[in-house]
PDB file of C-alpha atoms in Angstrom:
ATOM      1  CA  MET A   1      25.423  72.160  69.141  1.00 51.00           C
ATOM      2  CA  GLU A   2      29.154  72.187  68.422  1.00 57.00           C
ATOM      3  CA  LYS A   3      31.372  70.178  70.745  1.00 64.00           C
ATOM      4  CA  VAL A   4      34.480  71.981  71.951  1.00 65.00           C
ATOM      5  CA  VAL A   5      37.612  69.836  71.611  1.00 67.00           C
ATOM      6  CA  SER A   6      40.715  70.598  73.613  1.00 72.00           C
ATOM      7  CA  GLU A   7      43.875  71.424  71.699  1.00 72.00           C
ATOM      8  CA  ALA A   8      45.503  68.238  73.019  1.00 72.00           C
ATOM      9  CA  GLU A   9      42.736  66.157  71.417  1.00 78.00           C
ATOM     10  CA  GLU A  10      42.896  67.826  68.004  1.00 85.00           C
ATOM     11  CA  LEU A  11      44.487  65.879  65.189  1.00 89.00           C
ATOM     12  CA  PRO A  12      46.790  67.853  62.890  1.00 90.00           C
ATOM     13  CA  LYS A  13      44.623  68.951  59.970  1.00 90.00           C
ATOM     14  CA  ALA A  14      47.496  68.857  57.481  1.00 91.00           C
ATOM     15  CA  ILE A  15      48.267  65.236  58.322  1.00 94.00           C
ATOM     16  CA  VAL A  16      44.624  64.165  58.048  1.00 93.00           C
ATOM     17  CA  ARG A  17      44.350  66.023  54.723  1.00 91.00           C
ATOM     18  CA  ARG A  18      47.515  64.330  53.425  1.00 92.00           C
ATOM     19  CA  VAL A  19      46.359  60.846  54.484  1.00 93.00           C
ATOM     20  CA  VAL A  20      42.963  61.338  52.817  1.00 92.00           C
ATOM     21  CA  LYS A  21      44.555  62.672  49.622  1.00 89.00           C
ATOM     22  CA  GLU A  22      47.093  59.809  49.465  1.00 90.00           C
ATOM     23  CA  LYS A  23      44.398  57.178  49.994  1.00 90.00           C
ATOM     24  CA  LEU A  24      42.161  58.703  47.330  1.00 89.00           C
ATOM     25  CA  SER A  25      45.036  58.876  44.847  1.00 87.00           C
ATOM     26  CA  GLU A  26      45.833  55.192  45.550  1.00 87.00           C
ATOM     27  CA  CYS A  27      42.216  54.286  44.776  1.00 86.00           C
ATOM     28  CA  SER A  28      42.092  56.309  41.540  1.00 82.00           C
ATOM     29  CA  PRO A  29      45.567  57.451  40.440  1.00 78.00           C
ATOM     30  CA  ASP A  30      44.247  58.978  37.195  1.00 80.00           C
ATOM     31  CA  TYR A  31      41.691  61.208  38.899  1.00 79.00           C
ATOM     32  CA  ASP A  32      42.386  64.376  40.890  1.00 78.00           C
ATOM     33  CA  PHE A  33      40.034  64.477  43.867  1.00 80.00           C
ATOM     34  CA  ASN A  34      38.834  67.582  45.629  1.00 86.00           C
ATOM     35  CA  VAL A  35      37.634  67.097  49.177  1.00 88.00           C
ATOM     36  CA  HIS A  36      35.270  69.630  50.706  1.00 92.00           C
ATOM     37  CA  LYS A  37      36.223  71.291  53.984  1.00 92.00           C
ATOM     38  CA  ASP A  38      33.284  69.596  55.738  1.00 95.00           C
ATOM     39  CA  ALA A  39      34.511  66.191  54.569  1.00 94.00           C
ATOM     40  CA  HIS A  40      37.963  66.899  56.032  1.00 92.00           C
ATOM     41  CA  LEU A  41      36.311  67.868  59.295  1.00 94.00           C
ATOM     42  CA  ALA A  42      34.285  64.639  59.222  1.00 95.00           C
ATOM     43  CA  PHE A  43      37.450  62.578  58.622  1.00 94.00           C
ATOM     44  CA  THR A  44      39.259  64.380  61.449  1.00 94.00           C
ATOM     45  CA  GLU A  45      36.411  63.953  63.928  1.00 95.00           C
ATOM     46  CA  SER A  46      35.896  60.302  62.942  1.00 96.00           C
ATOM     47  CA  ALA A  47      39.582  59.553  63.460  1.00 95.00           C
ATOM     48  CA  ARG A  48      39.596  61.352  66.820  1.00 95.00           C
ATOM     49  CA  ILE A  49      36.549  59.412  68.019  1.00 95.00           C
ATOM     50  CA  PHE A  50      38.052  56.127  66.800  1.00 96.00           C
ATOM     51  CA  ILE A  51      41.284  56.857  68.692  1.00 96.00           C
ATOM     52  CA  HIS A  52      39.291  57.594  71.866  1.00 96.00           C
ATOM     53  CA  TYR A  53      37.265  54.397  71.517  1.00 98.00           C
ATOM     54  CA  LEU A  54      40.305  52.249  70.756  1.00 98.00           C
ATOM     55  CA  SER A  55      42.385  53.739  73.578  1.00 97.00           C
ATOM     56  CA  ALA A  56      39.541  53.312  76.102  1.00 98.00           C
ATOM     57  CA  THR A  57      39.118  49.680  75.075  1.00 98.00           C
ATOM     58  CA  ALA A  58      42.881  49.047  75.222  1.00 98.00           C
ATOM     59  CA  ASN A  59      42.969  50.726  78.637  1.00 98.00           C
ATOM     60  CA  ASP A  60      40.232  48.389  79.889  1.00 98.00           C
ATOM     61  CA  ILE A  61      42.221  45.393  78.637  1.00 98.00           C
ATOM     62  CA  CYS A  62      45.323  46.712  80.383  1.00 97.00           C
ATOM     63  CA  LYS A  63      43.416  47.184  83.664  1.00 97.00           C
ATOM     64  CA  GLU A  64      41.919  43.681  83.399  1.00 97.00           C
ATOM     65  CA  SER A  65      45.503  42.396  83.244  1.00 96.00           C
ATOM     66  CA  LYS A  66      46.238  44.379  86.436  1.00 97.00           C
ATOM     67  CA  ARG A  67      48.857  46.528  84.711  1.00 96.00           C
ATOM     68  CA  GLN A  68      49.242  50.284  84.583  1.00 95.00           C
ATOM     69  CA  THR A  69      51.219  50.546  81.351  1.00 96.00           C
ATOM     70  CA  MET A  70      49.419  49.905  78.088  1.00 97.00           C
ATOM     71  CA  ASN A  71      51.391  48.055  75.413  1.00 96.00           C
ATOM     72  CA  ALA A  72      50.945  47.206  71.741  1.00 96.00           C
ATOM     73  CA  GLU A  73      49.356  43.848  72.571  1.00 97.00           C
ATOM     74  CA  ASP A  74      46.604  45.685  74.455  1.00 98.00           C
ATOM     75  CA  VAL A  75      45.924  47.742  71.328  1.00 98.00           C
ATOM     76  CA  PHE A  76      45.859  44.628  69.129  1.00 98.00           C
ATOM     77  CA  LYS A  77      43.424  42.910  71.513  1.00 98.00           C
ATOM     78  CA  ALA A  78      41.301  46.073  71.593  1.00 98.00           C
ATOM     79  CA  LEU A  79      41.135  46.103  67.789  1.00 98.00           C
ATOM     80  CA  GLU A  80      39.878  42.528  67.867  1.00 98.00           C
ATOM     81  CA  GLU A  81      37.371  43.354  70.607  1.00 98.00           C
ATOM     82  CA  ILE A  82      35.879  46.272  68.671  1.00 98.00           C
ATOM     83  CA  GLU A  83      35.713  44.069  65.570  1.00 98.00           C
ATOM     84  CA  PHE A  84      38.580  45.576  63.590  1.00 98.00           C
ATOM     85  CA  SER A  85      40.664  42.402  63.639  1.00 97.00           C
ATOM     86  CA  GLU A  86      41.589  42.849  59.946  1.00 98.00           C
ATOM     87  CA  PHE A  87      43.925  45.655  61.059  1.00 97.00           C
ATOM     88  CA  VAL A  88      45.911  43.538  63.525  1.00 97.00           C
ATOM     89  CA  LYS A  89      48.092  41.679  61.015  1.00 97.00           C
ATOM     90  CA  PRO A  90      49.174  44.766  58.993  1.00 96.00           C
ATOM     91  CA  LEU A  91      49.738  46.734  62.207  1.00 96.00           C
ATOM     92  CA  ARG A  92      51.929  43.971  63.637  1.00 96.00           C
ATOM     93  CA  ALA A  93      53.969  44.024  60.417  1.00 96.00           C
ATOM     94  CA  SER A  94      54.237  47.816  60.512  1.00 94.00           C
ATOM     95  CA  LEU A  95      55.310  47.781  64.158  1.00 94.00           C
ATOM     96  CA  ALA A  96      57.930  45.103  63.452  1.00 93.00           C
ATOM     97  CA  GLY A  97      59.266  47.183  60.559  1.00 92.00           C
ATOM     98  CA  ARG A  98      59.512  50.300  62.717  1.00 89.00           C
ATOM     99  CA  ARG A  99      61.266  48.352  65.468  1.00 89.00           C
ATOM    100  CA  MET A 100      63.813  47.060  62.953  1.00 86.00           C
ATOM    101  CA  LEU A 101      64.336  50.577  61.616  1.00 84.00           C
ATOM    102  CA  GLY A 102      64.796  51.827  65.171  1.00 79.00           C
ATOM    103  CA  LYS A 103      67.430  49.170  65.855  1.00 76.00           C
ATOM    104  CA  ARG A 104      69.342  50.160  62.715  1.00 73.00           C
ATOM    105  CA  VAL A 105      69.331  53.798  63.792  1.00 67.00           C
ATOM    106  CA  GLU A 106      70.276  52.905  67.363  1.00 64.00           C
ATOM    107  CA  GLN A 107      73.305  50.772  66.403  1.00 64.00           C
ATOM    108  CA  PRO A 108      75.291  53.625  64.794  1.00 64.00           C
ATOM    109  CA  ARG A 109      74.593  55.799  67.855  1.00 63.00           C
ATOM    110  CA  LYS A 110      76.031  53.115  70.119  1.00 62.00           C
ATOM    111  CA  MET A 111      79.083  52.860  67.878  1.00 63.00           C
ATOM    112  CA  ARG A 112      79.623  56.644  68.034  1.00 62.00           C
ATOM    113  CA  SER A 113      79.314  56.694  71.809  1.00 64.00           C
ATOM    114  CA  LYS A 114      81.778  53.783  72.124  1.00 64.00           C
ATOM    115  CA  ARG A 115      84.284  55.629  69.942  1.00 63.00           C
ATOM    116  CA  ARG A 116      83.984  58.756  72.069  1.00 62.00           C
ATOM    117  CA  GLY A 117      84.457  56.730  75.236  1.00 61.00           C
ATOM    118  CA  LYS A 118      87.784  55.261  74.066  1.00 51.00           C
TER     119      LYS A 118
END
């Protein structure tokens, strides 16, 4: 029996395909992999289920803290709780990098708005 997934829950197939292809090429750069349509579907469904599981666990952690807004720390704690703690360190580094990039982009915007205001 096929489970019907709402459009809001679907992951973009092109992005999943690109991530799989990039990871496979990193593993074996000299080999051109072909991935069957069923395998792409399996990757997509696995990722969707993982996101649901992780978000439900992070939501529980958030509720236990008597908060309504989930934050990155809730996600990190959820990863540890579901025994994916090896992802926490690289995700923290990635998040820090994105925050720094965001600050660099934000600073020129502030400068432009200050110039317009004068």
